[in-house]
Short mmCIF file of C-alpha atoms and ligand atoms in Angstrom, two decimals:
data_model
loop_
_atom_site.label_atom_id
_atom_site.label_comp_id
_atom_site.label_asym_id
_atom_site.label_seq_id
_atom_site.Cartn_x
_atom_site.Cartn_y
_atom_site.Cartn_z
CA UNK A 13 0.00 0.00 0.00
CA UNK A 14 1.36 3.61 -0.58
CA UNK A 15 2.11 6.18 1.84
CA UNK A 16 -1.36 8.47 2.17
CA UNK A 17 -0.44 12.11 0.60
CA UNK A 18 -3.32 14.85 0.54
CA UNK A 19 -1.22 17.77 -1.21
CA UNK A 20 -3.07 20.86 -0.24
CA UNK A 21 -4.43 23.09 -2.97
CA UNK A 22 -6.04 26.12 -1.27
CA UNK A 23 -7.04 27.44 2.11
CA UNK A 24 -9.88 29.98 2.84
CA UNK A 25 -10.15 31.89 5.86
CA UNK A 26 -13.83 33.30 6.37
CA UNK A 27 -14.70 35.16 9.43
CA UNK A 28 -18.26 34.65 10.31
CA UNK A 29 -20.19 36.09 13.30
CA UNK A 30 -23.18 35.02 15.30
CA UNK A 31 -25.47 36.57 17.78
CA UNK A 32 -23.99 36.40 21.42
CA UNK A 33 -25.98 37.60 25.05
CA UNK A 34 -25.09 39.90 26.97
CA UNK A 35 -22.58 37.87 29.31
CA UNK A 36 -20.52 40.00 32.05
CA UNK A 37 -17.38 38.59 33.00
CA UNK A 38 -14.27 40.39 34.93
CA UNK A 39 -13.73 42.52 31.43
CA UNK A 40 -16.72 43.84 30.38
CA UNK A 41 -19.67 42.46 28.49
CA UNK A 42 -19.92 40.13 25.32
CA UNK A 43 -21.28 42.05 22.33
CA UNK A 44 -24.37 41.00 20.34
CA UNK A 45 -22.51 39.33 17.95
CA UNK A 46 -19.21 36.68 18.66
CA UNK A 47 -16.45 36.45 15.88
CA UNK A 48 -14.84 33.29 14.46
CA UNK A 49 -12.81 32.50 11.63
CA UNK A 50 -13.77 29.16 9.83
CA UNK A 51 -10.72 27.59 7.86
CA UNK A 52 -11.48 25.60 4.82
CA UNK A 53 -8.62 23.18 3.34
CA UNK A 54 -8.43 21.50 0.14
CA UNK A 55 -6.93 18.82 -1.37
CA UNK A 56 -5.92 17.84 -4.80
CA UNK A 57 -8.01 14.65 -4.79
CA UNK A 58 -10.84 17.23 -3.74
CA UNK A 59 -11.15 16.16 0.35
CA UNK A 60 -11.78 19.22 2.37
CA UNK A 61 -11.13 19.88 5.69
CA UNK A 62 -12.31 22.42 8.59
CA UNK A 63 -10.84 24.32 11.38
CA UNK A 64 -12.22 27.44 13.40
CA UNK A 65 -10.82 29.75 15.25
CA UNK A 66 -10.91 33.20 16.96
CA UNK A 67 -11.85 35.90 14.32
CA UNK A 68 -9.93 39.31 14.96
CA UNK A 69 -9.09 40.75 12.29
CA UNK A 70 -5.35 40.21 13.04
CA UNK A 71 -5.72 37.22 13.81
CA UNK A 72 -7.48 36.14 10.07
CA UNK A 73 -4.97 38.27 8.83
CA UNK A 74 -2.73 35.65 10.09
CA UNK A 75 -4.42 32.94 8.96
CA UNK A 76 -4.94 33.79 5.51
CA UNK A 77 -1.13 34.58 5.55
CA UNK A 78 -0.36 31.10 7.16
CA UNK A 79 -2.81 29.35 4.53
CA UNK A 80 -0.53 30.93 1.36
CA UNK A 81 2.62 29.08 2.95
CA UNK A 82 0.30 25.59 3.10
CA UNK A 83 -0.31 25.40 -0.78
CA UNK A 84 1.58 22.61 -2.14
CA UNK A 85 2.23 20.77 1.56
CA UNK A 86 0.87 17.44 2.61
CA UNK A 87 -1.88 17.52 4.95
CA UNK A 88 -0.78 14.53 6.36
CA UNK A 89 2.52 16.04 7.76
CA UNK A 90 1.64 18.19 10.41
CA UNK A 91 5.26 18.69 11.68
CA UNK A 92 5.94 20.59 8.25
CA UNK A 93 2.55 22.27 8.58
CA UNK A 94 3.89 23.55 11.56
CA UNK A 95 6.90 24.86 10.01
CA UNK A 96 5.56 26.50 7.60
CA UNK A 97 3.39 28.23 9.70
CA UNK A 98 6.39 29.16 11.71
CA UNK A 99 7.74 30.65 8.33
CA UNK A 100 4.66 32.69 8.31
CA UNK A 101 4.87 34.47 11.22
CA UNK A 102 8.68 34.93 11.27
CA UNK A 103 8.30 38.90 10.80
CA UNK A 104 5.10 38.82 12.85
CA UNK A 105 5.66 41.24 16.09
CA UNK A 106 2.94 39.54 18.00
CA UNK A 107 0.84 42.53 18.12
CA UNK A 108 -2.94 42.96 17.93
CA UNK A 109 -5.65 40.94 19.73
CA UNK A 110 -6.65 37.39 18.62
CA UNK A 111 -9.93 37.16 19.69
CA UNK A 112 -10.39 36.13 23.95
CA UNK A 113 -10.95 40.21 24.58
CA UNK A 114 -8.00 40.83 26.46
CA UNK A 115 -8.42 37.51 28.84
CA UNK A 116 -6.53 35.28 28.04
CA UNK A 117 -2.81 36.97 26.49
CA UNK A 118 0.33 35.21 27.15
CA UNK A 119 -0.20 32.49 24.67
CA UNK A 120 2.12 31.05 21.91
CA UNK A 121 1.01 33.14 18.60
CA UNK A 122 2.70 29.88 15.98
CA UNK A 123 0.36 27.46 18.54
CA UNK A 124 -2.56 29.90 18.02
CA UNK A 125 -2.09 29.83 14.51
CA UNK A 126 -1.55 26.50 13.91
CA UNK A 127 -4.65 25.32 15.68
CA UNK A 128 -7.07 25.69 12.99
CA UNK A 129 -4.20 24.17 10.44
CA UNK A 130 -3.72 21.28 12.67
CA UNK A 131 -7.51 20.15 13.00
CA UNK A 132 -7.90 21.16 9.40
CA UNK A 133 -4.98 18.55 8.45
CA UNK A 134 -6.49 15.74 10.37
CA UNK A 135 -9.85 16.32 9.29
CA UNK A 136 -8.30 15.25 5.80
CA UNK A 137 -6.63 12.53 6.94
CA UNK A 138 -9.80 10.80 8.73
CA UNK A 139 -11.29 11.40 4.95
CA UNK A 140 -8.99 10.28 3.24
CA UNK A 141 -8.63 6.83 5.42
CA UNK A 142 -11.92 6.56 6.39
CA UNK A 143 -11.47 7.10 9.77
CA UNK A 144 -12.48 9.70 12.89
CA UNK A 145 -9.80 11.95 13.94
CA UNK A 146 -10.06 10.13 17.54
CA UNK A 147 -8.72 7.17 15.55
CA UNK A 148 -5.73 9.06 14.40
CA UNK A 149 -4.80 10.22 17.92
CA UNK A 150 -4.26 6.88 19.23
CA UNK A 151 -8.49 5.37 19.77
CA UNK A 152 -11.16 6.96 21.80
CA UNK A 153 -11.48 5.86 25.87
CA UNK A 154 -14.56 6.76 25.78
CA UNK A 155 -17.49 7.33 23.12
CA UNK A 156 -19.42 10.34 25.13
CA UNK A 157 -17.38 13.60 26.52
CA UNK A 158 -19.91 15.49 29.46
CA UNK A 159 -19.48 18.81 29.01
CA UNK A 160 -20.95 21.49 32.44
CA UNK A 161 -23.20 23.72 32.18
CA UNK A 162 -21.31 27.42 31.85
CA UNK A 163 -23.32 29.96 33.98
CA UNK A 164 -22.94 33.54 33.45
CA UNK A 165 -24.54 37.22 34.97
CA UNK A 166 -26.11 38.83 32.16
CA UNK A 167 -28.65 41.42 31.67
CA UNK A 168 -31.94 40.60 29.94
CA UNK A 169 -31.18 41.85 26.54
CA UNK A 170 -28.74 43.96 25.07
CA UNK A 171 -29.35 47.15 25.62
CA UNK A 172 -31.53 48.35 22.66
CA UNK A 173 -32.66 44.92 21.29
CA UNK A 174 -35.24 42.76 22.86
CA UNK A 175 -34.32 40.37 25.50
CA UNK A 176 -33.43 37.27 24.82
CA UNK A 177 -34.86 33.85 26.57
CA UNK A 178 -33.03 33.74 29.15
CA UNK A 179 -33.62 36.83 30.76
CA UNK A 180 -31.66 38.54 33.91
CA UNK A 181 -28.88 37.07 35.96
CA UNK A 182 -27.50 39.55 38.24
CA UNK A 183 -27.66 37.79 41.78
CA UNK A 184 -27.83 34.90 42.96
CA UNK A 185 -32.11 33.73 42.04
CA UNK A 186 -31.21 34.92 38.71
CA UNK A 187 -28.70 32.59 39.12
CA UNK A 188 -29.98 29.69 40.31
CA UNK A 189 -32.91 30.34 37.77
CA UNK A 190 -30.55 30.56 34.74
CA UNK A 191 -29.03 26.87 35.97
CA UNK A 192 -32.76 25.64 36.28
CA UNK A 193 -33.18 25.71 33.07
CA UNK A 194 -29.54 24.69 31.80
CA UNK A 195 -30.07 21.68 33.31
CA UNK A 196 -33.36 20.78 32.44
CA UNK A 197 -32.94 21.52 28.76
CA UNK A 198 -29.10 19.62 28.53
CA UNK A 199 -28.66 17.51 31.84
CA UNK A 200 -25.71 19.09 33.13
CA UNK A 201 -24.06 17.57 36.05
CA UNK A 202 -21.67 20.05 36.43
CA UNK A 203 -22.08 24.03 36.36
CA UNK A 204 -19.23 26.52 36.09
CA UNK A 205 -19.93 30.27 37.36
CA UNK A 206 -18.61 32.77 35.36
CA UNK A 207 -17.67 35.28 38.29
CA UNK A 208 -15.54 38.60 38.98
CA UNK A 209 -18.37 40.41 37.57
CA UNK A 210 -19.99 41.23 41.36
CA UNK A 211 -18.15 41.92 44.98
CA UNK A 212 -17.04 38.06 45.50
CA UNK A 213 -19.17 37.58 48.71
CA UNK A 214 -22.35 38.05 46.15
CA UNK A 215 -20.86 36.16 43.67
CA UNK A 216 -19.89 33.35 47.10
CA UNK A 217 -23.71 33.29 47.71
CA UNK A 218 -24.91 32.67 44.64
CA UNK A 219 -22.33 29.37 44.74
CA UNK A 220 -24.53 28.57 47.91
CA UNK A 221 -27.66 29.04 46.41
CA UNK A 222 -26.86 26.82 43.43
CA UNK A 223 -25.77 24.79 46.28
CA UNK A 224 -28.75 24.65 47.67
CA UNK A 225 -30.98 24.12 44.71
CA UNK A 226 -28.98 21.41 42.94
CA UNK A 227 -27.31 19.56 46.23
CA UNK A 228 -25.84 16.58 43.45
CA UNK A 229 -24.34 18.81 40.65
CA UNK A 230 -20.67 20.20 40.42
CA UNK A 231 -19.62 23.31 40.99
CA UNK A 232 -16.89 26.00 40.06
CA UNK A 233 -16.76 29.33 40.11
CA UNK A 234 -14.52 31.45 37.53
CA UNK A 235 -13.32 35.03 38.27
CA UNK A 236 -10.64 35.52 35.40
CA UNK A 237 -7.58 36.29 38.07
CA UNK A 238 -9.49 39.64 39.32
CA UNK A 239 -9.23 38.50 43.33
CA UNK A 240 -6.48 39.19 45.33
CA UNK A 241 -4.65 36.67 47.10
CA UNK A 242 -6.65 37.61 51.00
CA UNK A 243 -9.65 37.92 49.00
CA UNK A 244 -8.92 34.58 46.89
CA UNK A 245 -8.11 33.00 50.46
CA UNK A 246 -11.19 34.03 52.06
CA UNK A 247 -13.34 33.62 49.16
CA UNK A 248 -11.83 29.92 48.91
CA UNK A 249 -12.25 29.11 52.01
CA UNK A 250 -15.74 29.85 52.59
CA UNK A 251 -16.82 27.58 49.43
CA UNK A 252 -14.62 24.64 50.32
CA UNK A 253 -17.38 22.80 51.10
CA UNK A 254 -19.30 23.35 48.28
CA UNK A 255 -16.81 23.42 44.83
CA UNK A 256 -15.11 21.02 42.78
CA UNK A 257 -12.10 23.20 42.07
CA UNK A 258 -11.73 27.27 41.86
CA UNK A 259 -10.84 28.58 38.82
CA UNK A 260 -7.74 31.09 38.31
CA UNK A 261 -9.19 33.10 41.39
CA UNK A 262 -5.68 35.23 40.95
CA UNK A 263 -3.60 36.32 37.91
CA UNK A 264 -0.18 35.15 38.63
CA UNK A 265 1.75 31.40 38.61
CA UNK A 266 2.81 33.14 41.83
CA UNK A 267 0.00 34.89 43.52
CA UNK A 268 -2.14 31.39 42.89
CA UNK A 269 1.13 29.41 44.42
CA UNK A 270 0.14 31.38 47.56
CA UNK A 271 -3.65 30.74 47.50
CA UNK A 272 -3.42 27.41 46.68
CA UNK A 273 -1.18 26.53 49.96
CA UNK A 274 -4.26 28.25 52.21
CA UNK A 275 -7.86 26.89 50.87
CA UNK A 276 -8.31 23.21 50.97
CA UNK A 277 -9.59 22.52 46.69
CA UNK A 278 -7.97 21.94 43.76
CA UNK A 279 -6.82 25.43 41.46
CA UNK A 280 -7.57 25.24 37.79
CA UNK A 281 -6.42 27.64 35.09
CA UNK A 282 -7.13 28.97 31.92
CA UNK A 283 -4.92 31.96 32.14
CA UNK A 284 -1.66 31.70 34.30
CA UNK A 285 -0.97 28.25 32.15
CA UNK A 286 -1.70 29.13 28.95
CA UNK A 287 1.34 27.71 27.01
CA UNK A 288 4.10 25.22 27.08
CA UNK A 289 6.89 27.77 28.35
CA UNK A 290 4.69 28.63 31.73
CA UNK A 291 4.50 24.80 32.58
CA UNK A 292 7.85 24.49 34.04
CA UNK A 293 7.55 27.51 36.83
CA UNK A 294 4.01 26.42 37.20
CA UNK A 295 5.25 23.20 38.17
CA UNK A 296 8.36 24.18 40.39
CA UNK A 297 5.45 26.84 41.94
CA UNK A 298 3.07 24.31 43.16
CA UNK A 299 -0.01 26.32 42.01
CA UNK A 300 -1.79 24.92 40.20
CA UNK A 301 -3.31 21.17 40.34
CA UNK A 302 -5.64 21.26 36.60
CA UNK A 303 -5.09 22.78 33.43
CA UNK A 304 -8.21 23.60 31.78
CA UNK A 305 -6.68 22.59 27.75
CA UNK A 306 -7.69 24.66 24.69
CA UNK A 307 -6.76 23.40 21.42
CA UNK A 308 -7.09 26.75 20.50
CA UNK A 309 -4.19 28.12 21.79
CA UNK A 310 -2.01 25.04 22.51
CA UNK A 311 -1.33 24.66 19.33
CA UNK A 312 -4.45 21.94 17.77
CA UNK A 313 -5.13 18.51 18.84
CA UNK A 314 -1.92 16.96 18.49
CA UNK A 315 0.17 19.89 20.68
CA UNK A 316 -2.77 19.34 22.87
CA UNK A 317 -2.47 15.52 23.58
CA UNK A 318 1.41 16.73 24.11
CA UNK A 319 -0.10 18.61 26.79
CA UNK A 320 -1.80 15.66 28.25
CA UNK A 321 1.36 13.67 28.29
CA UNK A 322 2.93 16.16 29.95
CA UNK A 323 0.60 16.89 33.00
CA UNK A 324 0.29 12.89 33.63
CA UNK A 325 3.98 13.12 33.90
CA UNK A 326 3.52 15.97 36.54
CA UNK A 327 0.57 14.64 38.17
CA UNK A 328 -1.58 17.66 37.18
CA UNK A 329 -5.12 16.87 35.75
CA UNK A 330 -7.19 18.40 33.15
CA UNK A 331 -10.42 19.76 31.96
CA UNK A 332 -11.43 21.84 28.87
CA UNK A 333 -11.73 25.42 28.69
CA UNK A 334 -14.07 27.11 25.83
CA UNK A 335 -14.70 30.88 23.87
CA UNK A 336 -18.23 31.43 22.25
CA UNK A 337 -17.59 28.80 19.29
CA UNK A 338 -19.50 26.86 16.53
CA UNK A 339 -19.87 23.59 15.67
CA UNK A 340 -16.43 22.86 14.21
CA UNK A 341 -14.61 23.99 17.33
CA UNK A 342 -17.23 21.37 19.51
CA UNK A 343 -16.51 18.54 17.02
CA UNK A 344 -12.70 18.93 17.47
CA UNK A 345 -12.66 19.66 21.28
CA UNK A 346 -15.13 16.43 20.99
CA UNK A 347 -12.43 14.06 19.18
CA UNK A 348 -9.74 15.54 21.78
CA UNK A 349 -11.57 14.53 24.51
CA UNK A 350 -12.39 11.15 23.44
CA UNK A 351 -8.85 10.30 23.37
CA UNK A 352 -7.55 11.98 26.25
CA UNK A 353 -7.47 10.06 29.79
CA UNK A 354 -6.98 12.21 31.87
CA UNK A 355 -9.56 15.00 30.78
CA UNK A 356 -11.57 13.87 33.91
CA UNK A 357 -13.77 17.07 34.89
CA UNK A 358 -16.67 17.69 32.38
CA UNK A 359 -15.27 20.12 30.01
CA UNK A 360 -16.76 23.81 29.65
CA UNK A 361 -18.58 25.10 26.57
CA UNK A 362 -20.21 28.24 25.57
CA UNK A 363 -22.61 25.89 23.16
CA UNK A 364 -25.75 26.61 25.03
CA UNK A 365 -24.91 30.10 24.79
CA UNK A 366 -25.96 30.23 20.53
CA UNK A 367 -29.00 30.33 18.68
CA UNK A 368 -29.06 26.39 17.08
CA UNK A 369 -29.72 28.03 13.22
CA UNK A 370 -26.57 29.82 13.97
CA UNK A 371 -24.00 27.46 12.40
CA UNK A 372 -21.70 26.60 10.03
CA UNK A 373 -22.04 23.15 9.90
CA UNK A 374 -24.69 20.74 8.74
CA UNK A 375 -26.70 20.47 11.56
CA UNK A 376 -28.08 17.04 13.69
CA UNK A 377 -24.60 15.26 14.53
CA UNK A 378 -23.61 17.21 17.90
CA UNK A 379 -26.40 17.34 20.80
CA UNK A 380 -26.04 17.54 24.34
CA UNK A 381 -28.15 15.37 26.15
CA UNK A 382 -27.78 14.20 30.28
CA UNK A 383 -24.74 16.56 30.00
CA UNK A 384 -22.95 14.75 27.37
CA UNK A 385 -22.47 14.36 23.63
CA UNK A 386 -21.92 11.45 21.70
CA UNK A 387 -18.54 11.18 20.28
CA UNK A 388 -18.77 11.02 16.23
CA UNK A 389 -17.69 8.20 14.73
CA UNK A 390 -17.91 9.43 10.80
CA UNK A 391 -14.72 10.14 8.94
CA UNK A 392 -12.48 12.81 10.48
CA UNK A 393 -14.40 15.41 12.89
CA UNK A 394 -17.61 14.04 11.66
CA UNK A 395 -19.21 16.95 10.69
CA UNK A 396 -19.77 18.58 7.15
CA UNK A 397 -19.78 22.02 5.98
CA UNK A 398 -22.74 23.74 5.10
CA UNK A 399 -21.75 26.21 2.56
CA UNK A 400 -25.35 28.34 2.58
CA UNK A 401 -24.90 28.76 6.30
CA UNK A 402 -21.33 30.04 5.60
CA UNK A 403 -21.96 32.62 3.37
CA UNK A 404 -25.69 33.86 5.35
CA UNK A 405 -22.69 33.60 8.50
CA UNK A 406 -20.01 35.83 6.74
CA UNK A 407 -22.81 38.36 5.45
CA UNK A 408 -23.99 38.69 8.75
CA UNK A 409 -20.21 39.53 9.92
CA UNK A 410 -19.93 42.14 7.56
CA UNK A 411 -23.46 43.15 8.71
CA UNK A 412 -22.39 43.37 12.23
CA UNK A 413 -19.44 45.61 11.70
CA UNK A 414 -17.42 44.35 14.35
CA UNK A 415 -13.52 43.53 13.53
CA UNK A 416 -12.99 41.86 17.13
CA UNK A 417 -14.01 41.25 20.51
CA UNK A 418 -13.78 43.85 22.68
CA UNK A 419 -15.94 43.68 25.81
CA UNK A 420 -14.55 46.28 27.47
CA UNK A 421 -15.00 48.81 25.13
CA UNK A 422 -18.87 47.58 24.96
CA UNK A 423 -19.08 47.58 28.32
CA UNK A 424 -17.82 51.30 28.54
CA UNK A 425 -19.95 52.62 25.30
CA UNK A 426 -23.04 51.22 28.28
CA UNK A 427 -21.57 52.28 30.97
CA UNK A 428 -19.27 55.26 30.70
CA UNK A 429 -17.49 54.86 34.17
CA UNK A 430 -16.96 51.73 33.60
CA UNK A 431 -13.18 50.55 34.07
CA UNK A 432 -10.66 47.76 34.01
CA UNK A 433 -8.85 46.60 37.06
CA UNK A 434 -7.09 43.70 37.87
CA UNK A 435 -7.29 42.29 40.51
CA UNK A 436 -10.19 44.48 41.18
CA UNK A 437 -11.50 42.80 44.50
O1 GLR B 69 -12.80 30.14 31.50
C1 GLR B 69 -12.57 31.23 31.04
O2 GLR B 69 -11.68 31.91 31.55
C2 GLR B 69 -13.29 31.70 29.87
O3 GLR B 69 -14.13 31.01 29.42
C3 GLR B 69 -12.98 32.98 29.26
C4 GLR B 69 -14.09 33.48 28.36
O4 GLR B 69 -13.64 34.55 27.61
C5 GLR B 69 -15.33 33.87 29.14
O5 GLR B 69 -14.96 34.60 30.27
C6 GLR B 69 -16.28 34.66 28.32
O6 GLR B 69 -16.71 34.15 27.30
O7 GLR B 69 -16.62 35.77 28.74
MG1 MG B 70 -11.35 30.32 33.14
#
């Protein structure tokens, strides 16, 4: 039999947007419409496949850049996908935003590039072989991922649209409402509170209420690094009996080193481990004990099993963070999932968070049901483009107006006094 070669003929790089609630988080407030880039690759025995990513306008810049240097290269050689994405970027400075509005900013800009490239590339290759991607990352451990339920504040509508259906969130009965009906509608058996939004002993309570109302389910809570460490501490400590881990209550490798020694429950992150080169003083540090993964910006799905590798080695565990995305994002962090151990916390997703019409993707393969979807077993990710929905999805972009996400300067075009501060509490 002969080696597999898909040589790659052209890559297109469409930024699309969809409508997005009002969510507050430690930043600002989302804005009615979330960017992504969708990335189309294409083969000269006419296989296609799909990644999507953040979509800044430097950041598809990037991408469409990055796609040039992937003509003529075999899809199923990811190291010299890599590379040539590398090549890409060499005069890149690195500046401009990417697309997590100023959250999350320390990460590798080749690994955020090559994300999309990477799942692209194996999408092929399950297509070409007739195989899912979780096949071509070693065999899935399991054939459902559970994903929790991702709670945010939020006002009822934006401000000059009508609200949307699920009304208010802004204490801690909104809150417990909003989870009501997450779970009845998708099962969740884990729920994630997006905090730093309210004074943390508001944002405590509402933990307790949700406590109170679901005594079985999970819980985190989230405040994007805006505590300090006495507040993180106290904060901490009150809700050790109730959480399953707190999420990057500080900024800092260090400052979370420190909070981690006082309150008795494991520290996840999403933003002081946000790339290979912070593992190692993580590590020496002590502070944190799971990395919430992100194919996004560790580089795709093979960088991200690297990942997994490494924090077995370490003993740290892992769960799955998520941006507003579509369906092709969910169908990749889907196949990662499958194949990765020691993802053993459900995984967060913004999923619930989108109107179902609004997609790229043809649409019936990916449902969440008793908090988890069914891993799919079609060729690559399993799911097919739907070319209509990509062009309604890119008209509605340039509709929109928006050329990235910027919560903060929403938030502050609301509320004119409004500022950033970290750590604000
Ligand atoms: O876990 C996290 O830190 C996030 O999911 C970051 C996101 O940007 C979230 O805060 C959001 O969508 O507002
Ligand atoms: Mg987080």
């Amino acid at each position: 039999m002969s080696t597999p070669r898909a040589l790659i003929t052209s890559v297109e790089v469409t930024p699309v947007a969809f409508a997005d609630p009002p969510l507050l988080n430690s930043v600002g407030v989302h804005e009615p419409y979330a960017l992504r880039a969708i990335v189309v690759v294409r083969t000269d025995a006419g296989h296609y496949g799909l990644g999507e990513t953040y979509g800044d306008e430097t950041h598809v810049a990037r991408l469409k850049r990055a796609g040039e240097f992937l003509v003529g290269t075999d899809a199923f050689n990811i190291n010299k996908i890599a590379e040539r994405v590398a090549e890409s970027l060499a005069d890149d400075s690195g500046q401009g935003g990417h697309g997590t509005g100023g959250m999350v900013t320390t990460t590798s800009l080749e690994d955020r590039v090559l994300s999309a490239f990477d799942v692209a590339a194996l999408d092929i290759q399950g297509k070409v072989l007739g195989v899912p991607v979780s096949t071509l990352l070693g065999g899935a451990v399991r054939d459902e991922v559970e994903f929790s339920g991702y709670l945010f504040y939020k006002w009822a509508g934006h401000p000059g649209y009508a609200d949307d259906q699920w009304g208010a969130a802004l204490d801690p009965s909104g809150i417990v409402a909003q989870a009501r009906k997450m779970v009845d509608q998708y099962g969740f058996k884990a729920l994630k509170l997006k905090g730093g939004v309210f004074p943390p002993d508001e944002e405590a309570a509402a933990i307790e209420a949700l406590r109170e109302a679901f005594p079985d389910i999970l819980l985190r809570i989230d405040p994007n690094g805006v505590w300090n460490v006495e507040t993180a501490v106290r904060i901490g400590q009150r809700l050790e009996p109730v959480l399953e881990y707190l999420e990057d209550p500080c900024l800092s490798i260090e400052d979370n080193a420190q909070v981690r020694k006082q309150v008795n429950l494991p520290l996840a992150t999403n933003m002081c481990v946000v790339a290979f080169n912070d593992l190692p003083p993580a590590i020496k540090a002590e502070a944190v004990d799971v990395v919430l993964s992100d194919h996004h910006f560790w580089g795709g799905l093979n960088r991200s099993r690297l990942l997994a590798g490494i924090a077995q080695t370490f003993d740290l565990r892992l769960s799955m963070h998520s941006n507003s995305h579509l369906g092709i994002s969910f169908a990749a962090m889907i196949q990662l999932a499958s194949v990765t151990k020691n993802i053993d916390y459900a995984c967060d997703t913004h999923w619930p968070w989108k109107k179902p019409e609004d997609d790229v993707i043809v649409p019936g393969v990916l449902s969440i049901a008793e908090g988890k979807v069914k891993v799919p077993t079609a060729p690559g990710l399993g799911v097919e483009l739907d070319e209509a929905a990509l062009a309604r999805m890119h008209q509605q972009y340039l509709d929109a107006g928006l050329t990235k996400r910027d919560d903060t300067s929403y938030m502050q075009s609301i509320n004119p006094e409004y500022e950033l501060q970290v750590p604000r509490w």
